[in-house]
Short mmCIF file of C-alpha atoms and ligand atoms in Angstrom, two decimals:
data_model
loop_
_atom_site.label_atom_id
_atom_site.label_comp_id
_atom_site.label_asym_id
_atom_site.label_seq_id
_atom_site.Cartn_x
_atom_site.Cartn_y
_atom_site.Cartn_z
CA UNK A 698 -18.29 -18.63 -10.26
CA UNK A 699 -18.40 -15.65 -7.96
CA UNK A 700 -19.68 -12.58 -9.77
CA UNK A 701 -18.60 -9.21 -8.50
CA UNK A 702 -20.60 -6.10 -9.38
CA UNK A 703 -19.97 -2.38 -9.33
CA UNK A 704 -21.55 -0.41 -6.48
CA UNK A 705 -23.05 2.87 -7.66
CA UNK A 706 -25.56 5.00 -5.78
CA UNK A 707 -26.30 2.14 -3.41
CA UNK A 708 -26.98 -0.38 -6.18
CA UNK A 709 -24.98 -3.41 -7.29
CA UNK A 710 -24.70 -3.27 -11.08
CA UNK A 711 -22.77 -4.83 -13.96
CA UNK A 712 -20.81 -2.51 -16.23
CA UNK A 713 -22.78 -0.70 -18.94
CA UNK A 714 -21.04 -2.81 -21.58
CA UNK A 715 -21.93 -5.96 -19.60
CA UNK A 716 -18.36 -7.16 -20.22
CA UNK A 717 -16.54 -9.11 -17.51
CA UNK A 718 -12.93 -9.94 -16.64
CA UNK A 719 -11.74 -13.21 -15.11
CA UNK A 720 -10.78 -13.35 -11.46
CA UNK A 721 -8.09 -15.94 -10.74
CA UNK A 722 -7.17 -17.56 -7.44
CA UNK A 723 -3.34 -17.62 -7.51
CA UNK A 724 -3.06 -20.47 -5.02
CA UNK A 725 -4.84 -22.82 -7.46
CA UNK A 726 -4.19 -21.03 -10.75
CA UNK A 727 -7.89 -21.34 -11.64
CA UNK A 728 -10.52 -18.77 -12.54
CA UNK A 729 -13.03 -18.58 -9.72
CA UNK A 730 -15.00 -15.47 -10.51
CA UNK A 731 -15.63 -12.51 -12.77
CA UNK A 732 -15.59 -8.76 -12.35
CA UNK A 733 -17.16 -5.95 -14.39
CA UNK A 734 -14.97 -4.48 -17.10
CA UNK A 735 -16.06 -0.88 -16.61
CA UNK A 736 -15.27 2.07 -18.79
CA UNK A 737 -15.91 5.79 -19.15
CA UNK A 738 -19.68 5.48 -19.27
CA UNK A 739 -19.77 3.69 -15.88
CA UNK A 740 -17.54 6.40 -14.42
CA UNK A 741 -19.75 9.16 -15.86
CA UNK A 742 -22.82 7.51 -14.35
CA UNK A 743 -21.16 7.13 -10.92
CA UNK A 744 -19.97 10.73 -11.01
CA UNK A 745 -23.49 12.04 -11.57
CA UNK A 746 -24.68 10.11 -8.52
CA UNK A 747 -21.70 11.08 -6.37
CA UNK A 748 -22.29 14.72 -7.21
CA UNK A 749 -25.84 14.56 -5.87
CA UNK A 750 -24.72 12.65 -2.76
CA UNK A 751 -21.99 15.21 -2.04
CA UNK A 752 -24.54 17.95 -1.34
CA UNK A 753 -25.89 16.02 1.63
CA UNK A 754 -22.83 14.11 2.85
CA UNK A 755 -20.61 17.20 3.00
CA UNK A 756 -23.21 18.86 5.21
CA UNK A 757 -23.76 16.03 7.70
CA UNK A 758 -22.55 16.67 11.22
CA UNK A 759 -19.17 15.37 12.28
CA UNK A 760 -20.91 13.08 14.77
CA UNK A 761 -23.04 11.48 12.05
CA UNK A 762 -20.06 10.89 9.82
CA UNK A 763 -18.01 9.57 12.70
CA UNK A 764 -20.74 7.15 13.80
CA UNK A 765 -21.18 5.84 10.26
CA UNK A 766 -17.45 5.18 9.86
CA UNK A 767 -17.40 3.52 13.26
CA UNK A 768 -20.26 1.21 12.21
CA UNK A 769 -18.31 0.25 9.08
CA UNK A 770 -15.26 -0.54 11.25
CA UNK A 771 -17.37 -2.71 13.57
CA UNK A 772 -18.90 -4.60 10.66
CA UNK A 773 -15.46 -5.26 9.17
CA UNK A 774 -14.46 -6.81 12.50
CA UNK A 775 -17.66 -8.87 12.62
CA UNK A 776 -16.91 -10.19 9.13
CA UNK A 777 -13.21 -10.83 9.76
CA UNK A 778 -13.26 -14.50 8.75
CA UNK A 779 -15.12 -13.97 5.49
CA UNK A 780 -13.00 -10.96 4.50
CA UNK A 781 -9.71 -12.68 5.39
CA UNK A 782 -10.64 -15.73 3.34
CA UNK A 783 -11.64 -13.54 0.39
CA UNK A 784 -8.34 -11.64 0.60
CA UNK A 785 -6.35 -14.83 0.75
CA UNK A 786 -8.23 -16.34 -2.23
CA UNK A 787 -7.67 -13.25 -4.37
CA UNK A 788 -4.11 -12.47 -3.40
CA UNK A 789 -2.50 -15.78 -2.42
CA UNK A 790 -1.40 -14.44 0.98
CA UNK A 791 -1.46 -16.75 4.00
CA UNK A 792 -4.89 -16.70 5.60
CA UNK A 793 -3.34 -16.10 9.05
CA UNK A 794 -1.68 -12.95 7.68
CA UNK A 795 -4.95 -11.63 6.25
CA UNK A 796 -6.63 -12.36 9.60
CA UNK A 797 -3.96 -10.77 11.75
CA UNK A 798 -2.84 -7.85 9.57
CA UNK A 799 -4.90 -6.95 6.50
CA UNK A 800 -8.44 -7.04 7.80
CA UNK A 801 -7.77 -5.69 11.33
CA UNK A 802 -5.90 -2.82 9.71
CA UNK A 803 -8.87 -2.11 7.40
CA UNK A 804 -11.21 -1.70 10.37
CA UNK A 805 -8.51 0.29 12.20
CA UNK A 806 -8.38 2.69 9.24
CA UNK A 807 -12.10 3.43 9.52
CA UNK A 808 -12.01 3.64 13.32
CA UNK A 809 -8.95 5.90 13.26
CA UNK A 810 -10.51 8.41 10.86
CA UNK A 811 -13.87 8.22 12.64
CA UNK A 812 -12.01 9.58 15.70
CA UNK A 813 -9.65 11.86 13.77
CA UNK A 814 -12.42 13.79 12.05
CA UNK A 815 -13.84 14.86 15.42
CA UNK A 816 -10.38 16.10 16.47
CA UNK A 817 -9.45 17.85 13.23
CA UNK A 818 -9.15 21.61 13.55
CA UNK A 819 -8.20 24.62 11.49
CA UNK A 820 -6.06 27.61 12.38
CA UNK A 821 -6.80 31.25 13.04
CA UNK A 822 -4.25 34.07 12.82
CA UNK A 823 -4.73 37.31 14.64
CA UNK A 824 -2.86 40.19 12.98
CA UNK A 825 -2.07 42.15 16.12
CA UNK A 826 -2.29 45.94 15.94
CA UNK A 827 -4.29 45.77 12.68
CA UNK A 828 -7.70 44.83 14.06
CA UNK A 829 -7.70 41.84 11.78
CA UNK A 830 -8.40 38.19 12.28
CA UNK A 831 -7.84 35.50 9.69
CA UNK A 832 -9.34 32.08 10.03
CA UNK A 833 -9.02 29.02 7.85
CA UNK A 834 -12.04 27.15 6.63
CA UNK A 835 -11.39 23.57 5.56
CA UNK A 836 -13.99 22.37 3.11
CA UNK A 837 -14.39 18.93 1.54
CA UNK A 838 -13.03 18.90 -2.02
CA UNK A 839 -16.08 17.30 -3.64
CA UNK A 840 -15.66 14.15 -5.71
CA UNK A 841 -12.38 12.32 -5.25
CA UNK A 842 -10.82 9.26 -6.88
CA UNK A 843 -9.15 6.49 -4.86
CA UNK A 844 -7.12 3.92 -6.82
CA UNK A 845 -5.36 1.06 -5.06
CA UNK A 846 -3.06 -1.92 -5.81
CA UNK A 847 -3.28 -5.68 -5.23
CA UNK A 848 -0.70 -6.31 -2.53
CA UNK A 849 -2.69 -5.16 0.52
CA UNK A 850 -6.08 -4.86 -1.14
CA UNK A 851 -8.55 -3.86 1.58
CA UNK A 852 -5.89 -2.39 3.87
CA UNK A 853 -4.74 0.17 1.28
CA UNK A 854 -8.16 0.85 -0.25
CA UNK A 855 -9.64 1.75 3.16
CA UNK A 856 -6.55 3.82 4.00
CA UNK A 857 -7.78 6.16 1.23
CA UNK A 858 -11.54 5.83 1.41
CA UNK A 859 -11.82 6.36 5.16
CA UNK A 860 -10.13 9.81 5.30
CA UNK A 861 -11.84 10.90 2.06
CA UNK A 862 -15.27 10.12 3.52
CA UNK A 863 -14.34 11.48 6.94
CA UNK A 864 -13.52 14.83 5.37
CA UNK A 865 -16.96 14.96 3.72
CA UNK A 866 -16.09 13.98 0.16
CA UNK A 867 -17.86 11.48 -2.02
CA UNK A 868 -15.69 8.82 -3.54
CA UNK A 869 -15.21 6.99 -6.82
CA UNK A 870 -12.93 4.10 -5.96
CA UNK A 871 -11.21 1.51 -8.11
CA UNK A 872 -9.54 -1.49 -6.49
CA UNK A 873 -7.01 -3.56 -8.38
CA UNK A 874 -8.59 -5.81 -11.00
CA UNK A 875 -6.31 -8.56 -9.66
CA UNK A 876 -7.82 -8.52 -6.15
CA UNK A 877 -11.36 -7.08 -6.30
CA UNK A 878 -13.29 -9.28 -3.87
CA UNK A 879 -12.86 -7.50 -0.53
CA UNK A 880 -13.72 -4.15 -2.15
CA UNK A 881 -17.01 -5.71 -3.28
CA UNK A 882 -17.65 -7.08 0.22
CA UNK A 883 -16.82 -3.69 1.72
CA UNK A 884 -19.66 -2.15 -0.32
CA UNK A 885 -22.10 -4.62 1.23
CA UNK A 886 -20.79 -3.59 4.63
CA UNK A 887 -21.17 0.12 3.82
CA UNK A 888 -24.75 -0.49 2.71
CA UNK A 889 -25.48 -2.33 5.97
CA UNK A 890 -23.79 0.40 8.00
CA UNK A 891 -26.15 2.99 6.53
CA UNK A 892 -23.65 4.95 4.45
CA UNK A 893 -25.98 7.04 2.24
CA UNK A 894 -26.32 6.06 -1.42
CA UNK A 895 -23.80 7.61 -3.79
CA UNK A 896 -21.28 8.50 -1.07
CA UNK A 897 -19.01 5.57 -1.90
CA UNK A 898 -19.03 4.22 -5.46
CA UNK A 899 -16.88 1.23 -6.32
CA UNK A 900 -15.99 0.69 -9.95
CA UNK A 901 -14.17 -2.43 -11.09
CA UNK A 902 -12.12 -2.83 -14.22
CA UNK A 903 -8.75 -2.36 -15.86
CA UNK A 904 -6.38 0.46 -14.96
CA UNK A 905 -6.00 1.96 -18.44
CA UNK A 906 -9.80 1.91 -18.89
CA UNK A 907 -11.73 2.44 -15.65
CA UNK A 908 -8.74 3.89 -13.75
CA UNK A 909 -7.77 6.26 -16.52
CA UNK A 910 -11.40 7.44 -16.87
CA UNK A 911 -11.44 8.41 -13.16
CA UNK A 912 -8.17 10.31 -13.48
CA UNK A 913 -9.32 12.12 -16.64
CA UNK A 914 -12.74 13.14 -15.42
CA UNK A 915 -12.89 16.92 -14.89
CA UNK A 916 -15.26 16.62 -11.93
CA UNK A 917 -12.80 14.53 -9.91
CA UNK A 918 -10.95 17.05 -7.76
CA UNK A 919 -8.23 14.83 -6.32
CA UNK A 920 -6.62 11.47 -6.95
CA UNK A 921 -5.22 9.38 -4.17
CA UNK A 922 -3.21 6.63 -5.82
CA UNK A 923 -1.09 3.75 -4.57
CA UNK A 924 0.66 1.55 -7.09
CA UNK A 925 3.63 1.34 -9.40
CA UNK A 926 5.90 4.29 -10.24
CA UNK A 927 5.21 4.04 -14.00
CA UNK A 928 1.45 4.19 -13.40
CA UNK A 929 1.94 7.09 -10.98
CA UNK A 930 3.92 8.94 -13.61
CA UNK A 931 1.11 8.45 -16.12
CA UNK A 932 -1.49 9.62 -13.59
CA UNK A 933 0.57 12.72 -12.81
CA UNK A 934 0.92 13.50 -16.51
CA UNK A 935 -2.84 13.27 -16.99
CA UNK A 936 -3.95 15.03 -13.82
CA UNK A 937 -1.39 17.82 -13.49
CA UNK A 938 -2.63 19.94 -16.45
CA UNK A 939 -6.10 19.73 -14.90
CA UNK A 940 -4.69 21.04 -11.57
CA UNK A 941 -6.02 18.14 -9.54
CA UNK A 942 -4.66 17.45 -6.10
CA UNK A 943 -2.47 14.36 -6.20
CA UNK A 944 -1.25 11.93 -3.60
CA UNK A 945 1.01 9.29 -5.11
CA UNK A 946 2.33 6.34 -3.10
CA UNK A 947 4.64 4.45 -5.44
CA UNK A 948 7.34 1.81 -5.63
CA UNK A 949 10.37 1.23 -3.46
CA UNK A 950 13.73 -0.50 -3.22
CA UNK A 951 14.27 -0.23 0.48
CA UNK A 952 17.63 -0.69 2.21
CA UNK A 953 17.87 -2.88 5.30
CA UNK A 954 21.12 -1.81 6.99
CA UNK A 955 22.58 -4.15 9.59
CA UNK A 956 25.47 -3.14 11.85
CA UNK A 957 27.47 -5.68 13.86
CA UNK A 958 26.31 -4.17 17.16
CA UNK A 959 22.62 -4.95 16.54
CA UNK A 960 20.37 -7.11 18.70
CA UNK A 961 21.12 -10.12 16.53
CA UNK A 962 18.16 -12.38 17.22
CA UNK A 963 15.59 -9.59 16.96
CA UNK A 964 17.21 -8.36 13.75
CA UNK A 965 17.22 -11.86 12.26
CA UNK A 966 13.55 -12.53 13.12
CA UNK A 967 12.49 -9.16 11.74
CA UNK A 968 14.67 -9.37 8.64
CA UNK A 969 12.99 -12.65 7.68
CA UNK A 970 9.68 -10.79 7.82
CA UNK A 971 10.85 -7.59 6.17
CA UNK A 972 12.26 -9.70 3.33
CA UNK A 973 9.46 -12.19 2.74
CA UNK A 974 6.19 -11.19 4.43
CA UNK A 975 3.33 -11.36 1.93
CA UNK A 976 5.79 -13.13 -0.43
CA UNK A 977 7.92 -9.96 -0.41
CA UNK A 978 5.04 -8.06 -1.99
CA UNK A 979 4.90 -5.17 0.48
CA UNK A 980 6.14 -1.83 -0.77
CA UNK A 981 8.03 -1.46 2.54
CA UNK A 982 9.92 -4.76 2.32
CA UNK A 983 13.67 -4.34 2.73
CA UNK A 984 14.84 -5.86 -0.53
CA UNK A 985 18.45 -4.59 -0.37
CA UNK A 986 20.25 -6.02 2.67
CA UNK A 987 23.55 -4.40 3.64
CA UNK A 988 25.53 -6.11 6.42
CA UNK A 989 28.62 -4.76 8.18
CA UNK A 990 31.63 -6.85 7.10
CA UNK A 991 32.42 -8.01 10.68
CA UNK A 992 29.02 -9.74 10.82
CA UNK A 993 28.63 -10.66 7.16
CA UNK A 994 29.64 -14.34 7.05
CA UNK A 995 27.72 -15.25 10.22
CA UNK A 996 24.63 -13.41 9.00
CA UNK A 997 24.86 -15.03 5.58
CA UNK A 998 25.00 -18.57 6.98
CA UNK A 999 22.25 -18.04 9.56
CA UNK A 1000 19.95 -16.08 7.26
CA UNK A 1001 20.16 -18.55 4.38
CA UNK A 1002 19.47 -21.44 6.78
CA UNK A 1003 16.44 -19.65 8.20
CA UNK A 1004 15.14 -18.79 4.71
CA UNK A 1005 15.51 -22.42 3.61
CA UNK A 1006 13.40 -23.44 6.62
CA UNK A 1007 10.48 -21.20 5.62
CA UNK A 1008 7.38 -23.16 4.64
CA UNK A 1009 5.90 -22.44 1.21
CA UNK A 1010 2.37 -23.74 1.09
CA UNK A 1011 -1.28 -23.26 0.39
CA UNK A 1012 -2.43 -19.99 2.02
CA UNK A 1013 -5.07 -21.71 4.10
CA UNK A 1014 -2.56 -23.86 6.03
CA UNK A 1015 -1.71 -22.47 9.48
CA UNK A 1016 2.00 -23.23 9.13
CA UNK A 1017 2.43 -21.57 5.73
CA UNK A 1018 5.03 -18.79 5.83
CA UNK A 1019 4.81 -17.89 2.14
CA UNK A 1020 1.69 -18.41 0.05
CA UNK A 1021 1.30 -17.85 -3.69
CA UNK A 1022 2.58 -15.00 -5.85
CA UNK A 1023 -0.36 -12.82 -6.85
CA UNK A 1024 -0.54 -13.67 -10.57
CA UNK A 1025 1.17 -15.57 -13.35
CA UNK A 1026 2.51 -12.45 -15.13
CA UNK A 1027 3.95 -11.22 -11.84
CA UNK A 1028 5.54 -14.61 -11.14
CA UNK A 1029 7.15 -14.50 -14.60
CA UNK A 1030 8.46 -11.00 -13.96
CA UNK A 1031 10.06 -12.02 -10.65
CA UNK A 1032 11.51 -15.17 -12.18
CA UNK A 1033 13.10 -13.21 -15.04
CA UNK A 1034 15.20 -11.22 -12.52
CA UNK A 1035 16.32 -14.43 -10.81
CA UNK A 1036 17.19 -16.14 -14.09
CA UNK A 1037 19.28 -13.17 -15.13
CA UNK A 1038 21.07 -13.20 -11.76
CA UNK A 1039 21.89 -16.91 -12.19
CA UNK A 1040 23.73 -16.11 -15.42
CA UNK A 1041 25.61 -13.13 -14.00
CA UNK A 1042 29.12 -14.05 -12.77
CA UNK A 1043 29.02 -11.13 -10.34
CA UNK A 1044 26.00 -12.59 -8.51
CA UNK A 1045 25.45 -15.75 -6.54
CA UNK A 1046 22.04 -17.24 -5.81
CA UNK A 1047 22.45 -18.45 -2.22
CA UNK A 1048 19.05 -20.15 -2.00
CA UNK A 1049 15.61 -20.42 -3.61
CA UNK A 1050 14.44 -18.75 -6.77
CA UNK A 1051 12.98 -21.91 -8.29
CA UNK A 1052 9.29 -22.71 -8.62
CA UNK A 1053 7.94 -24.42 -5.51
CA UNK A 1054 5.71 -27.48 -5.78
CA UNK A 1055 2.74 -27.41 -3.44
CA UNK A 1056 0.92 -30.71 -3.08
CA UNK A 1057 -2.55 -30.77 -4.68
CA UNK A 1058 -2.03 -27.33 -6.26
CA UNK A 1059 0.30 -27.91 -9.22
CA UNK A 1060 -1.05 -24.87 -11.10
CA UNK A 1061 -0.63 -22.38 -8.24
CA UNK A 1062 2.00 -19.64 -8.52
CA UNK A 1063 4.53 -20.66 -5.87
CA UNK A 1064 8.15 -19.56 -5.68
CA UNK A 1065 10.88 -20.48 -3.20
CA UNK A 1066 12.18 -17.37 -1.41
CA UNK A 1067 15.44 -16.26 -2.94
CA UNK A 1068 18.59 -14.68 -1.51
CA UNK A 1069 21.17 -13.36 -3.95
CA UNK A 1070 24.64 -12.16 -3.06
CA UNK A 1071 25.71 -9.15 -5.12
CA UNK A 1072 28.97 -7.24 -5.38
CA UNK A 1073 27.78 -3.72 -5.91
CA UNK A 1074 24.71 -1.56 -5.48
CA UNK A 1075 24.71 -0.46 -9.11
CA UNK A 1076 23.45 -3.80 -10.43
CA UNK A 1077 19.96 -4.08 -11.89
CA UNK A 1078 18.88 -6.28 -9.00
CA UNK A 1079 19.60 -3.47 -6.53
CA UNK A 1080 18.27 -0.66 -8.69
CA UNK A 1081 14.91 -2.00 -9.92
CA UNK A 1082 11.86 -2.89 -7.88
CA UNK A 1083 11.10 -6.62 -8.18
CA UNK A 1084 8.29 -6.79 -5.61
CA UNK A 1085 8.56 -10.46 -4.78
CA UNK A 1086 10.35 -12.93 -2.47
CA UNK A 1087 13.81 -11.89 -3.62
CA UNK A 1088 16.42 -10.04 -1.57
CA UNK A 1089 19.97 -9.12 -2.41
CA UNK A 1090 22.75 -8.95 0.16
CA UNK A 1091 26.24 -7.46 0.27
CA UNK A 1092 28.70 -6.29 2.88
CA UNK A 1093 29.94 -2.82 3.79
CA UNK A 1094 32.79 -1.44 5.87
CA UNK A 1095 31.81 2.02 7.03
CA UNK A 1096 28.77 4.11 7.88
CA UNK A 1097 29.62 6.54 5.05
CA UNK A 1098 29.87 3.76 2.52
CA UNK A 1099 26.52 2.17 3.39
CA UNK A 1100 24.76 5.52 3.56
CA UNK A 1101 25.93 6.32 0.06
CA UNK A 1102 24.69 2.96 -1.26
CA UNK A 1103 21.39 3.20 0.60
CA UNK A 1104 20.72 6.61 -0.94
CA UNK A 1105 21.95 5.59 -4.36
CA UNK A 1106 18.48 4.72 -5.63
CA UNK A 1107 15.76 6.42 -7.62
CA UNK A 1108 13.40 5.32 -4.85
CA UNK A 1109 13.03 6.70 -1.34
CA UNK A 1110 10.18 4.98 0.45
CA UNK A 1111 11.53 3.43 3.64
CA UNK A 1112 14.74 2.23 5.24
CA UNK A 1113 15.52 -0.01 8.19
CA UNK A 1114 18.52 0.40 10.43
CA UNK A 1115 19.85 -2.15 12.94
CA UNK A 1116 22.29 -0.76 15.51
CA UNK A 1117 22.50 -0.19 19.25
CA UNK A 1118 24.54 2.96 18.73
CA UNK A 1119 22.29 5.94 19.46
CA UNK A 1120 24.55 8.54 17.87
CA UNK A 1121 24.82 6.53 14.69
CA UNK A 1122 21.07 5.95 14.49
CA UNK A 1123 20.45 9.68 14.95
CA UNK A 1124 23.01 10.61 12.28
CA UNK A 1125 21.77 8.06 9.79
CA UNK A 1126 18.07 8.80 10.34
CA UNK A 1127 18.83 12.39 9.38
CA UNK A 1128 20.77 11.42 6.29
CA UNK A 1129 18.73 8.57 4.81
CA UNK A 1130 16.71 9.86 1.85
CA UNK A 1131 13.50 7.99 2.60
CA UNK A 1132 10.07 9.01 3.85
CA UNK A 1133 10.21 6.49 6.70
CA UNK A 1134 13.17 5.29 8.76
CA UNK A 1135 12.72 2.33 11.08
CA UNK A 1136 15.39 1.86 13.74
CA UNK A 1137 15.53 -1.63 15.26
CA UNK A 1138 12.02 -2.41 14.05
CA UNK A 1139 10.03 -2.79 10.81
CA UNK A 1140 6.43 -2.13 9.74
CA UNK A 1141 5.76 -0.61 13.11
CA UNK A 1142 2.95 1.83 12.34
CA UNK A 1143 1.21 4.58 14.30
CA UNK A 1144 -1.60 5.81 12.07
CA UNK A 1145 -1.07 9.43 13.16
CA UNK A 1146 2.34 9.60 11.50
CA UNK A 1147 3.00 10.90 7.97
CA UNK A 1148 3.31 8.03 5.50
CA UNK A 1149 4.88 8.34 2.06
CA UNK A 1150 8.01 8.37 0.02
CA UNK A 1151 10.57 10.69 -1.52
CA UNK A 1152 12.06 10.68 -5.05
CA UNK A 1153 10.28 8.19 -7.34
CA UNK A 1154 8.48 6.62 -4.37
CA UNK A 1155 5.89 9.33 -4.55
CA UNK A 1156 4.59 12.72 -3.59
CA UNK A 1157 2.45 13.71 -0.65
CA UNK A 1158 1.83 12.03 2.66
CA UNK A 1159 -1.01 9.87 3.91
CA UNK A 1160 -1.92 9.23 7.52
CA UNK A 1161 -3.28 11.26 10.42
CA UNK A 1162 -4.19 14.87 9.81
CA UNK A 1163 -2.01 14.85 6.66
CA UNK A 1164 -4.71 12.77 4.96
CA UNK A 1165 -7.53 15.03 6.20
CA UNK A 1166 -5.59 18.04 4.94
CA UNK A 1167 -5.17 16.38 1.55
CA UNK A 1168 -8.88 15.68 1.26
CA UNK A 1169 -9.90 19.26 2.18
CA UNK A 1170 -9.33 22.67 0.60
CA UNK A 1171 -8.19 25.42 2.96
CA UNK A 1172 -9.81 28.82 2.51
CA UNK A 1173 -8.58 31.85 4.41
CA UNK A 1174 -11.18 34.34 5.61
CA UNK A 1175 -9.77 37.73 6.60
CA UNK A 1176 -11.92 40.10 8.71
CA UNK A 1177 -11.01 43.62 9.74
CA UNK A 1178 -13.04 45.11 12.55
CA UNK A 1179 -13.24 48.53 14.13
P1 LIG B 1165 -0.24 -0.74 -10.68
O1 LIG B 1165 0.33 0.61 -10.79
O2 LIG B 1165 -0.14 -1.66 -11.83
O3 LIG B 1165 -1.81 -0.65 -10.35
C1 LIG B 1165 -2.31 0.04 -9.23
C2 LIG B 1165 -3.74 0.47 -9.51
O4 LIG B 1165 -3.72 1.43 -10.56
C3 LIG B 1165 -4.64 -0.66 -9.99
O5 LIG B 1165 -5.93 -0.48 -9.45
C4 LIG B 1165 -4.66 -0.46 -11.49
O6 LIG B 1165 -5.81 -0.97 -12.10
C5 LIG B 1165 -4.62 1.05 -11.57
N1 LIG B 1165 -4.13 1.58 -12.84
C6 LIG B 1165 -3.29 1.01 -13.74
N2 LIG B 1165 -3.11 1.83 -14.79
C7 LIG B 1165 -3.84 2.94 -14.56
C8 LIG B 1165 -4.05 4.15 -15.27
N3 LIG B 1165 -3.49 4.37 -16.46
N4 LIG B 1165 -4.84 5.09 -14.72
C9 LIG B 1165 -5.41 4.90 -13.52
N5 LIG B 1165 -5.26 3.76 -12.80
C10 LIG B 1165 -4.48 2.80 -13.31
O7 LIG B 1165 0.39 -1.38 -9.37
P2 LIG B 1165 0.19 -2.84 -8.80
O8 LIG B 1165 0.96 -3.78 -9.66
O9 LIG B 1165 -1.25 -3.08 -8.55
O10 LIG B 1165 0.89 -2.71 -7.36
C11 LIG B 1165 2.26 -2.91 -7.15
C12 LIG B 1165 2.98 -1.59 -7.00
O11 LIG B 1165 2.38 -0.81 -5.99
C13 LIG B 1165 4.42 -1.75 -6.61
O12 LIG B 1165 5.22 -0.91 -7.39
C14 LIG B 1165 4.44 -1.31 -5.15
O13 LIG B 1165 5.67 -0.80 -4.69
C15 LIG B 1165 3.39 -0.25 -5.16
N6 LIG B 1165 2.89 0.00 -3.80
C16 LIG B 1165 3.25 1.16 -3.18
C17 LIG B 1165 2.82 1.40 -1.88
C18 LIG B 1165 3.19 2.67 -1.15
O14 LIG B 1165 2.57 2.95 -0.13
N7 LIG B 1165 4.13 3.44 -1.63
C19 LIG B 1165 2.00 0.46 -1.25
C20 LIG B 1165 1.66 -0.70 -1.92
C21 LIG B 1165 2.10 -0.93 -3.21
#
């Protein structure tokens, strides 16, 4: 049994109640560890410590902060193998994916903000003819809460923690209770890197208990949250009357729009990834595929053949394309959508959707990737986020028609567009109601760019200076001289 502990004021501690939750490895289906079931009293304790730490950390020089974050980034790289294995055990993702994407991105997050904080600047405004100069001070907010989901555990947690610390705040963080291990290991790294006690505090536990206590606490000045839209709504309802700053990165139902003039092979390779990477459990996955009618039948045949050839296996195997679904309840949720589709005469399951058997791991949560042909965009399958290895596909005739369907969603996180026509890509990029538009690529990220969604995919933007602005409070100072 691997026991995970909270990290508060530089100490590894159980929860005050001494209660624990089970930690399950989805690739085996067995409990392999336990995590503290924290509640309000653990949060109160951490907040007292973070408050003390803030006085010093917010006054350290930029160089000191930058060097500390850089040391954390280096130590993440040095511990790549251990972290990748831990991520794979907790989440069920292929080990090669954790090694090549999740963990390198976690160190990149720290390294990026270690640099960014030394380049961050504030404005001054000279009021000409009035002998007045205004300048903007940007101060750390104080104590901030960072709450993250299970799909990219360390990647998304560090995407919040790194800018929060860079800006001089102290942090109360809560990783997902489903995938807590790399957050625990990160605390060991922070300790080794010399991050002062109380600057980062990691509290484990359930969302409605530990998470809710963070959101409700009056001393927490801002919440940076990534997770489901329903949870985001609840957080907004709690935090808004307290006038906390909020950054909400929520669900998506992203269109993948394929025109007949695309670079076919590149589109096909990328569409396999954008549909099924991380078992389709990436908020940016293109789960609604729209294909121009001229290309539809060819695409359908080729795509289904390529999906059938994907290897579902234990995450540790090098040739595994899809590992395990993160948890049993999530597997059941995904399966319920597929089972409904099977009974719907307007839908056709083209492949997959049944439980996959992986040798030696009969209790693991494995599902064959599923492609479902639908007739209209209004169906439940196209309107609700499933967040698993399930994509729908349908054809379209015109640019106007597909644009209307792409935008006909309560979500607006990202969209992908495949065409060689420059004018069309410019027109559609303007008109697509999503926070990110990828043209002839997918998941291509420059950390300086604003990241976030529109509509029910969230409010606010992460990334680059946007994140440093979020984690600071601007104050205008106006001076008149004679
Ligand atoms: P979730 O909303 O269930 O949980 C996310 C986090 O919030 C967890 O740490 C959970 O413990 C915590 N939480 C739950 N209830 C809470 C409450 N009442 N108060 C405070 N915290 C609470 O989401 P999940 O199932 O872990 O993640 C999947 C979802 O995340 C999907 O909808 C996916 O689209 C979304 N997501 C969005 C992005 C993005 O950038 N927009 C990225 C990744 C995942």
